[in-house]
Amino acid sequence: GDSVTQMEGPVTLSEEAFLTINCTYTATGYPSLFWYVQYPGEGLQLLLKATKADDKGSNKGFEATYRKETTSFHLEKGSVQVSDSAVYFCALNTGFQKLVFGTGTRLLVSP
Amino acid sequence: GAGVSQSPSNKVTEKGKDVELRCDPISGHTALYWYRQRLGQGLEFLIYFQGNSAPDKSGLPSDRFSAERTGESVSTLTIQRTQQEDSAVYLCASSSRTSGRATDTQYFGPGTRLTVL
């Protein structure tokens, strides 16, 4: 079945460091790919998405490129801030309506 | 505009009791989803409603779980005879389903944290 694999956390970085959170997927068909973020005490929010191969999603300085050849959708940010501390979830949707989520990666950014 | 709302935000119950969780989707959204998030795990799909179509119940873990939705409005998730393994955060999401494809963005509510003692 469809699945998403994320790197385990926590990922601990200093402010202004470069961030990569790896995400790979297994899916039938051609899924859309999503990154959701959950800030402390808040609900799940869409961060970015890409709906076809080679698309790049971007938002708030975060980027992820849909790589069909490597079945990956890694999340990157050039310079993280303390306010980026959160749990990040990679997810896919193959059109059967449900989102399939990874287990989440906690990011901790220190000043 | 208002986002997805859920109530209660927290629910503590005793093993064996029934609980009802409520979700108010974004106005105009035809699709509604329920997910469960156990501690330290990703979200698990439970059930999906689209308009007046028959719901997709493929993610419900047992017959103790059921959900209803009237038209395109409020949904209620009911767990009967709760067990300790039902303890989790239950999340509701809605989407406009305008494209009818996998590209739709789902908007999530804040969740209901259920604790079964």
PDB file of C-alpha atoms in Angstrom:
ATOM      1  CA  GLY A   1       0.000   0.000   0.000  1.00  0.00           C
ATOM      2  CA  ASP A   2       0.876   3.658  -0.112  1.00  0.00           C
ATOM      3  CA  SER A   3       3.341   4.859   2.508  1.00  0.00           C
ATOM      4  CA  VAL A   4       5.540   7.779   3.509  1.00  0.00           C
ATOM      5  CA  THR A   5       8.880   7.519   5.288  1.00  0.00           C
ATOM      6  CA  GLN A   6      10.413  10.495   7.087  1.00  0.00           C
ATOM      7  CA  MET A   7      13.688  10.879   8.878  1.00  0.00           C
ATOM      8  CA  GLU A   8      13.377  10.400  12.592  1.00  0.00           C
ATOM      9  CA  GLY A   9      13.843  13.349  14.875  1.00  0.00           C
ATOM     10  CA  PRO A  10      14.351  15.362  16.728  1.00  0.00           C
ATOM     11  CA  VAL A  11      16.428  17.496  14.421  1.00  0.00           C
ATOM     12  CA  THR A  12      18.312  20.040  16.497  1.00  0.00           C
ATOM     13  CA  LEU A  13      19.782  23.109  14.799  1.00  0.00           C
ATOM     14  CA  SER A  14      21.110  26.510  15.674  1.00  0.00           C
ATOM     15  CA  GLU A  15      19.417  29.588  14.302  1.00  0.00           C
ATOM     16  CA  GLU A  16      20.405  30.405  10.701  1.00  0.00           C
ATOM     17  CA  ALA A  17      21.493  26.821   9.982  1.00  0.00           C
ATOM     18  CA  PHE A  18      20.444  24.989   6.825  1.00  0.00           C
ATOM     19  CA  LEU A  19      17.600  22.524   7.192  1.00  0.00           C
ATOM     20  CA  THR A  20      16.836  19.325   5.325  1.00  0.00           C
ATOM     21  CA  ILE A  21      14.132  16.890   6.374  1.00  0.00           C
ATOM     22  CA  ASN A  22      14.071  13.816   4.178  1.00  0.00           C
ATOM     23  CA  CYS A  23      10.844  12.299   2.892  1.00  0.00           C
ATOM     24  CA  THR A  24      10.411   9.358   0.534  1.00  0.00           C
ATOM     25  CA  TYR A  25       7.223   7.697  -0.568  1.00  0.00           C
ATOM     26  CA  THR A  26       5.757   4.575  -2.087  1.00  0.00           C
ATOM     27  CA  ALA A  27       2.555   4.989  -4.058  1.00  0.00           C
ATOM     28  CA  THR A  28       0.526   3.586  -6.904  1.00  0.00           C
ATOM     29  CA  GLY A  29      -0.303   6.096  -9.577  1.00  0.00           C
ATOM     30  CA  TYR A  30       0.782   9.704  -9.421  1.00  0.00           C
ATOM     31  CA  PRO A  31       0.327  11.185  -5.973  1.00  0.00           C
ATOM     32  CA  SER A  32       0.221  14.780  -4.874  1.00  0.00           C
ATOM     33  CA  LEU A  33       2.738  15.502  -2.127  1.00  0.00           C
ATOM     34  CA  PHE A  34       2.348  17.748   0.905  1.00  0.00           C
ATOM     35  CA  TRP A  35       4.250  19.085   3.865  1.00  0.00           C
ATOM     36  CA  TYR A  36       2.165  19.966   6.908  1.00  0.00           C
ATOM     37  CA  VAL A  37       3.486  21.692  10.042  1.00  0.00           C
ATOM     38  CA  GLN A  38       2.235  21.526  13.604  1.00  0.00           C
ATOM     39  CA  TYR A  39       3.469  24.357  15.824  1.00  0.00           C
ATOM     40  CA  PRO A  40       3.391  23.825  19.591  1.00  0.00           C
ATOM     41  CA  GLY A  41      -0.166  24.031  20.867  1.00  0.00           C
ATOM     42  CA  GLU A  42      -1.622  24.579  17.406  1.00  0.00           C
ATOM     43  CA  GLY A  43      -3.398  22.541  14.756  1.00  0.00           C
ATOM     44  CA  LEU A  44      -1.948  21.032  11.613  1.00  0.00           C
ATOM     45  CA  GLN A  45      -1.341  23.568   8.831  1.00  0.00           C
ATOM     46  CA  LEU A  46      -0.446  23.090   5.197  1.00  0.00           C
ATOM     47  CA  LEU A  47       3.085  24.363   4.592  1.00  0.00           C
ATOM     48  CA  LEU A  48       3.472  23.582   0.886  1.00  0.00           C
ATOM     49  CA  LYS A  49       2.473  21.104  -1.777  1.00  0.00           C
ATOM     50  CA  ALA A  50       3.415  19.828  -5.240  1.00  0.00           C
ATOM     51  CA  THR A  51       1.044  18.044  -7.547  1.00  0.00           C
ATOM     52  CA  LYS A  52       3.241  16.647 -10.320  1.00  0.00           C
ATOM     53  CA  ALA A  53       6.794  15.568 -11.001  1.00  0.00           C
ATOM     54  CA  ASP A  54       9.458  18.315 -10.914  1.00  0.00           C
ATOM     55  CA  ASP A  55       7.049  20.793  -9.307  1.00  0.00           C
ATOM     56  CA  LYS A  56       8.561  22.851  -6.501  1.00  0.00           C
ATOM     57  CA  GLY A  57       6.372  23.882  -3.612  1.00  0.00           C
ATOM     58  CA  SER A  58       7.471  26.842  -1.527  1.00  0.00           C
ATOM     59  CA  ASN A  59       6.222  28.881   1.400  1.00  0.00           C
ATOM     60  CA  LYS A  60       7.748  30.906   4.269  1.00  0.00           C
ATOM     61  CA  GLY A  61      11.262  30.205   2.971  1.00  0.00           C
ATOM     62  CA  PHE A  62      10.697  26.441   2.863  1.00  0.00           C
ATOM     63  CA  GLU A  63      10.979  24.510  -0.399  1.00  0.00           C
ATOM     64  CA  ALA A  64      10.439  20.950  -1.564  1.00  0.00           C
ATOM     65  CA  THR A  65      10.762  19.478  -5.060  1.00  0.00           C
ATOM     66  CA  TYR A  66       8.706  16.518  -6.264  1.00  0.00           C
ATOM     67  CA  ARG A  67      11.288  13.991  -7.525  1.00  0.00           C
ATOM     68  CA  LYS A  68       9.561  11.095  -9.253  1.00  0.00           C
ATOM     69  CA  GLU A  69      12.804   9.317 -10.148  1.00  0.00           C
ATOM     70  CA  THR A  70      13.848   9.073  -6.491  1.00  0.00           C
ATOM     71  CA  THR A  71      10.290   9.088  -5.063  1.00  0.00           C
ATOM     72  CA  SER A  72      11.283  11.886  -2.725  1.00  0.00           C
ATOM     73  CA  PHE A  73       9.982  15.229  -1.467  1.00  0.00           C
ATOM     74  CA  HIS A  74      12.668  16.560   0.859  1.00  0.00           C
ATOM     75  CA  LEU A  75      11.929  19.738   2.798  1.00  0.00           C
ATOM     76  CA  GLU A  76      14.643  22.433   2.846  1.00  0.00           C
ATOM     77  CA  LYS A  77      15.149  25.876   4.291  1.00  0.00           C
ATOM     78  CA  GLY A  78      18.260  27.945   3.921  1.00  0.00           C
ATOM     79  CA  SER A  79      18.232  29.663   7.306  1.00  0.00           C
ATOM     80  CA  VAL A  80      16.001  28.433  10.114  1.00  0.00           C
ATOM     81  CA  GLN A  81      14.603  30.579  12.887  1.00  0.00           C
ATOM     82  CA  VAL A  82      13.596  29.732  16.423  1.00  0.00           C
ATOM     83  CA  SER A  83       9.989  30.230  15.335  1.00  0.00           C
ATOM     84  CA  ASP A  84      10.351  27.288  12.907  1.00  0.00           C
ATOM     85  CA  SER A  85      10.475  24.871  15.833  1.00  0.00           C
ATOM     86  CA  ALA A  86       7.586  22.494  15.192  1.00  0.00           C
ATOM     87  CA  VAL A  87       6.708  19.004  14.008  1.00  0.00           C
ATOM     88  CA  TYR A  88       6.771  18.565  10.231  1.00  0.00           C
ATOM     89  CA  PHE A  89       4.700  15.893   8.465  1.00  0.00           C
ATOM     90  CA  CYS A  90       5.172  14.693   4.909  1.00  0.00           C
ATOM     91  CA  ALA A  91       2.021  13.302   3.271  1.00  0.00           C
ATOM     92  CA  LEU A  92       0.689  12.051  -0.036  1.00  0.00           C
ATOM     93  CA  ASN A  93      -2.693  11.755  -1.701  1.00  0.00           C
ATOM     94  CA  THR A  94      -3.208   9.405  -4.637  1.00  0.00           C
ATOM     95  CA  GLY A  95      -6.747  10.523  -5.337  1.00  0.00           C
ATOM     96  CA  PHE A  96      -8.521   8.084  -3.058  1.00  0.00           C
ATOM     97  CA  GLN A  97      -9.192  11.094  -0.860  1.00  0.00           C
ATOM     98  CA  LYS A  98      -7.284  10.141   2.250  1.00  0.00           C
ATOM     99  CA  LEU A  99      -3.934  11.644   3.072  1.00  0.00           C
ATOM    100  CA  VAL A 100      -1.224   9.147   3.978  1.00  0.00           C
ATOM    101  CA  PHE A 101       1.167  10.686   6.511  1.00  0.00           C
ATOM    102  CA  GLY A 102       4.674  10.014   7.664  1.00  0.00           C
ATOM    103  CA  THR A 103       5.329   9.789  11.387  1.00  0.00           C
ATOM    104  CA  GLY A 104       6.504  13.383  11.652  1.00  0.00           C
ATOM    105  CA  THR A 105       9.874  15.005  12.355  1.00  0.00           C
ATOM    106  CA  ARG A 106      10.334  17.326  15.296  1.00  0.00           C
ATOM    107  CA  LEU A 107      12.564  20.332  14.610  1.00  0.00           C
ATOM    108  CA  LEU A 108      14.150  22.211  17.496  1.00  0.00           C
ATOM    109  CA  VAL A 109      15.927  25.479  16.704  1.00  0.00           C
ATOM    110  CA  SER A 110      18.004  27.146  19.396  1.00  0.00           C
ATOM    111  CA  PRO A 111      19.110  30.795  19.424  1.00  0.00           C
TER     112      PRO A 111
ATOM    113  CA  GLY B   1     -13.222  33.271   7.667  1.00  0.00           C
ATOM    114  CA  ALA B   2     -13.697  30.622  10.290  1.00  0.00           C
ATOM    115  CA  GLY B   3     -11.630  27.504  10.062  1.00  0.00           C
ATOM    116  CA  VAL B   4     -12.505  23.955  11.014  1.00  0.00           C
ATOM    117  CA  SER B   5     -13.659  23.753  14.606  1.00  0.00           C
ATOM    118  CA  GLN B   6     -13.853  20.738  16.887  1.00  0.00           C
ATOM    119  CA  SER B   7     -15.348  20.086  20.279  1.00  0.00           C
ATOM    120  CA  PRO B   8     -14.569  19.285  22.948  1.00  0.00           C
ATOM    121  CA  SER B   9     -10.891  20.175  22.880  1.00  0.00           C
ATOM    122  CA  ASN B  10     -10.205  17.638  25.617  1.00  0.00           C
ATOM    123  CA  LYS B  11     -12.184  14.626  26.761  1.00  0.00           C
ATOM    124  CA  VAL B  12     -11.335  12.300  29.621  1.00  0.00           C
ATOM    125  CA  THR B  13     -13.493   9.216  29.952  1.00  0.00           C
ATOM    126  CA  GLU B  14     -13.532   5.888  31.703  1.00  0.00           C
ATOM    127  CA  LYS B  15     -12.981   2.631  29.902  1.00  0.00           C
ATOM    128  CA  GLY B  16     -16.245   1.238  28.595  1.00  0.00           C
ATOM    129  CA  LYS B  17     -18.027   4.583  28.217  1.00  0.00           C
ATOM    130  CA  ASP B  18     -19.236   6.007  24.905  1.00  0.00           C
ATOM    131  CA  VAL B  19     -17.926   9.342  23.594  1.00  0.00           C
ATOM    132  CA  GLU B  20     -19.021  11.728  20.851  1.00  0.00           C
ATOM    133  CA  LEU B  21     -16.659  14.096  19.094  1.00  0.00           C
ATOM    134  CA  ARG B  22     -17.920  16.941  16.952  1.00  0.00           C
ATOM    135  CA  CYS B  23     -16.526  18.658  13.865  1.00  0.00           C
ATOM    136  CA  ASP B  24     -17.726  21.822  12.139  1.00  0.00           C
ATOM    137  CA  PRO B  25     -16.115  22.078   8.693  1.00  0.00           C
ATOM    138  CA  ILE B  26     -15.327  25.248   6.799  1.00  0.00           C
ATOM    139  CA  SER B  27     -18.519  26.620   5.298  1.00  0.00           C
ATOM    140  CA  GLY B  28     -18.970  25.436   1.727  1.00  0.00           C
ATOM    141  CA  HIS B  29     -16.543  22.547   1.992  1.00  0.00           C
ATOM    142  CA  THR B  30     -18.155  19.419   0.653  1.00  0.00           C
ATOM    143  CA  ALA B  31     -15.537  16.911   1.803  1.00  0.00           C
ATOM    144  CA  LEU B  32     -14.896  16.020   5.457  1.00  0.00           C
ATOM    145  CA  TYR B  33     -12.298  13.659   6.903  1.00  0.00           C
ATOM    146  CA  TRP B  34     -11.521  12.178  10.308  1.00  0.00           C
ATOM    147  CA  TYR B  35      -8.003  11.141  11.308  1.00  0.00           C
ATOM    148  CA  ARG B  36      -6.464   9.790  14.503  1.00  0.00           C
ATOM    149  CA  GLN B  37      -3.030  10.722  15.855  1.00  0.00           C
ATOM    150  CA  ARG B  38      -1.626   8.466  18.500  1.00  0.00           C
ATOM    151  CA  LEU B  39       1.232   9.693  20.637  1.00  0.00           C
ATOM    152  CA  GLY B  40       4.475   9.769  18.661  1.00  0.00           C
ATOM    153  CA  GLN B  41       2.849   8.503  15.494  1.00  0.00           C
ATOM    154  CA  GLY B  42       1.608   9.928  12.240  1.00  0.00           C
ATOM    155  CA  LEU B  43      -2.006  10.516  11.389  1.00  0.00           C
ATOM    156  CA  GLU B  44      -4.205   7.546  10.523  1.00  0.00           C
ATOM    157  CA  PHE B  45      -7.172   8.010   8.216  1.00  0.00           C
ATOM    158  CA  LEU B  46     -10.496   6.959   9.712  1.00  0.00           C
ATOM    159  CA  ILE B  47     -13.393   8.025   7.483  1.00  0.00           C
ATOM    160  CA  TYR B  48     -14.249  10.353   4.582  1.00  0.00           C
ATOM    161  CA  PHE B  49     -17.524  12.038   3.625  1.00  0.00           C
ATOM    162  CA  GLN B  50     -18.198  13.664   0.257  1.00  0.00           C
ATOM    163  CA  GLY B  51     -21.542  15.382  -0.175  1.00  0.00           C
ATOM    164  CA  ASN B  52     -24.391  12.896  -0.164  1.00  0.00           C
ATOM    165  CA  SER B  53     -22.264   9.967  -1.345  1.00  0.00           C
ATOM    166  CA  ALA B  54     -21.752   6.897   0.797  1.00  0.00           C
ATOM    167  CA  PRO B  55     -18.853   7.544   3.179  1.00  0.00           C
ATOM    168  CA  ASP B  56     -15.503   5.769   2.852  1.00  0.00           C
ATOM    169  CA  LYS B  57     -15.239   3.930   6.158  1.00  0.00           C
ATOM    170  CA  SER B  58     -12.181   1.894   5.244  1.00  0.00           C
ATOM    171  CA  GLY B  59     -10.014   3.360   8.009  1.00  0.00           C
ATOM    172  CA  LEU B  60     -12.307   2.722  10.963  1.00  0.00           C
ATOM    173  CA  PRO B  61     -10.386   0.369  13.277  1.00  0.00           C
ATOM    174  CA  SER B  62     -13.371  -1.527  14.671  1.00  0.00           C
ATOM    175  CA  ASP B  63     -17.163  -1.575  14.731  1.00  0.00           C
ATOM    176  CA  ARG B  64     -17.029   0.444  17.949  1.00  0.00           C
ATOM    177  CA  PHE B  65     -16.254   3.458  15.765  1.00  0.00           C
ATOM    178  CA  SER B  66     -18.924   5.191  13.702  1.00  0.00           C
ATOM    179  CA  ALA B  67     -19.454   8.623  12.197  1.00  0.00           C
ATOM    180  CA  GLU B  68     -22.319  10.605  10.779  1.00  0.00           C
ATOM    181  CA  ARG B  69     -22.626  13.724   8.714  1.00  0.00           C
ATOM    182  CA  THR B  70     -25.804  15.507   7.760  1.00  0.00           C
ATOM    183  CA  GLY B  71     -25.517  17.017   4.300  1.00  0.00           C
ATOM    184  CA  GLU B  72     -22.434  19.219   4.082  1.00  0.00           C
ATOM    185  CA  SER B  73     -22.415  20.355   7.686  1.00  0.00           C
ATOM    186  CA  VAL B  74     -21.480  19.049  11.095  1.00  0.00           C
ATOM    187  CA  SER B  75     -20.045  15.585  11.611  1.00  0.00           C
ATOM    188  CA  THR B  76     -20.007  13.460  14.746  1.00  0.00           C
ATOM    189  CA  LEU B  77     -17.527  10.670  15.456  1.00  0.00           C
ATOM    190  CA  THR B  78     -18.790   8.195  18.048  1.00  0.00           C
ATOM    191  CA  ILE B  79     -16.656   5.672  19.884  1.00  0.00           C
ATOM    192  CA  GLN B  80     -18.600   3.081  21.830  1.00  0.00           C
ATOM    193  CA  ARG B  81     -17.262   1.110  24.781  1.00  0.00           C
ATOM    194  CA  THR B  82     -13.989   3.036  24.757  1.00  0.00           C
ATOM    195  CA  GLN B  83     -10.715   1.206  25.359  1.00  0.00           C
ATOM    196  CA  GLN B  84      -7.388   2.582  26.534  1.00  0.00           C
ATOM    197  CA  GLU B  85      -5.908   2.120  23.063  1.00  0.00           C
ATOM    198  CA  ASP B  86      -8.462   4.633  21.778  1.00  0.00           C
ATOM    199  CA  SER B  87      -6.546   7.397  23.583  1.00  0.00           C
ATOM    200  CA  ALA B  88      -5.336   9.754  20.869  1.00  0.00           C
ATOM    201  CA  VAL B  89      -5.919  13.138  19.274  1.00  0.00           C
ATOM    202  CA  TYR B  90      -8.810  12.959  16.825  1.00  0.00           C
ATOM    203  CA  LEU B  91      -8.477  15.424  13.968  1.00  0.00           C
ATOM    204  CA  CYS B  92     -11.090  16.562  11.515  1.00  0.00           C
ATOM    205  CA  ALA B  93     -10.322  18.141   8.148  1.00  0.00           C
ATOM    206  CA  SER B  94     -12.372  19.562   5.310  1.00  0.00           C
ATOM    207  CA  SER B  95     -11.732  20.454   1.685  1.00  0.00           C
ATOM    208  CA  SER B  96     -13.628  22.087  -1.116  1.00  0.00           C
ATOM    209  CA  ARG B  97     -13.122  19.172  -3.486  1.00  0.00           C
ATOM    210  CA  THR B  98     -13.364  21.494  -6.457  1.00  0.00           C
ATOM    211  CA  SER B  99     -10.874  19.631  -8.575  1.00  0.00           C
ATOM    212  CA  GLY B 100     -11.970  16.128  -7.709  1.00  0.00           C
ATOM    213  CA  ARG B 101      -8.392  14.969  -7.739  1.00  0.00           C
ATOM    214  CA  ALA B 102      -5.568  14.331  -5.325  1.00  0.00           C
ATOM    215  CA  THR B 103      -4.495  17.977  -5.381  1.00  0.00           C
ATOM    216  CA  ASP B 104      -7.136  19.188  -2.941  1.00  0.00           C
ATOM    217  CA  THR B 105      -5.803  20.826   0.201  1.00  0.00           C
ATOM    218  CA  GLN B 106      -7.282  19.542   3.439  1.00  0.00           C
ATOM    219  CA  TYR B 107      -7.711  22.078   6.240  1.00  0.00           C
ATOM    220  CA  PHE B 108      -7.434  20.675   9.728  1.00  0.00           C
ATOM    221  CA  GLY B 109      -9.155  21.536  12.969  1.00  0.00           C
ATOM    222  CA  PRO B 110      -7.327  21.803  16.307  1.00  0.00           C
ATOM    223  CA  GLY B 111      -8.296  18.278  17.320  1.00  0.00           C
ATOM    224  CA  THR B 112      -9.916  16.617  20.310  1.00  0.00           C
ATOM    225  CA  ARG B 113      -7.554  14.974  22.765  1.00  0.00           C
ATOM    226  CA  LEU B 114      -9.233  11.831  24.083  1.00  0.00           C
ATOM    227  CA  THR B 115      -7.902  10.123  27.181  1.00  0.00           C
ATOM    228  CA  VAL B 116      -9.419   6.808  28.241  1.00  0.00           C
ATOM    229  CA  LEU B 117      -8.617   5.860  31.825  1.00  0.00           C
TER     230      LEU B 117
END
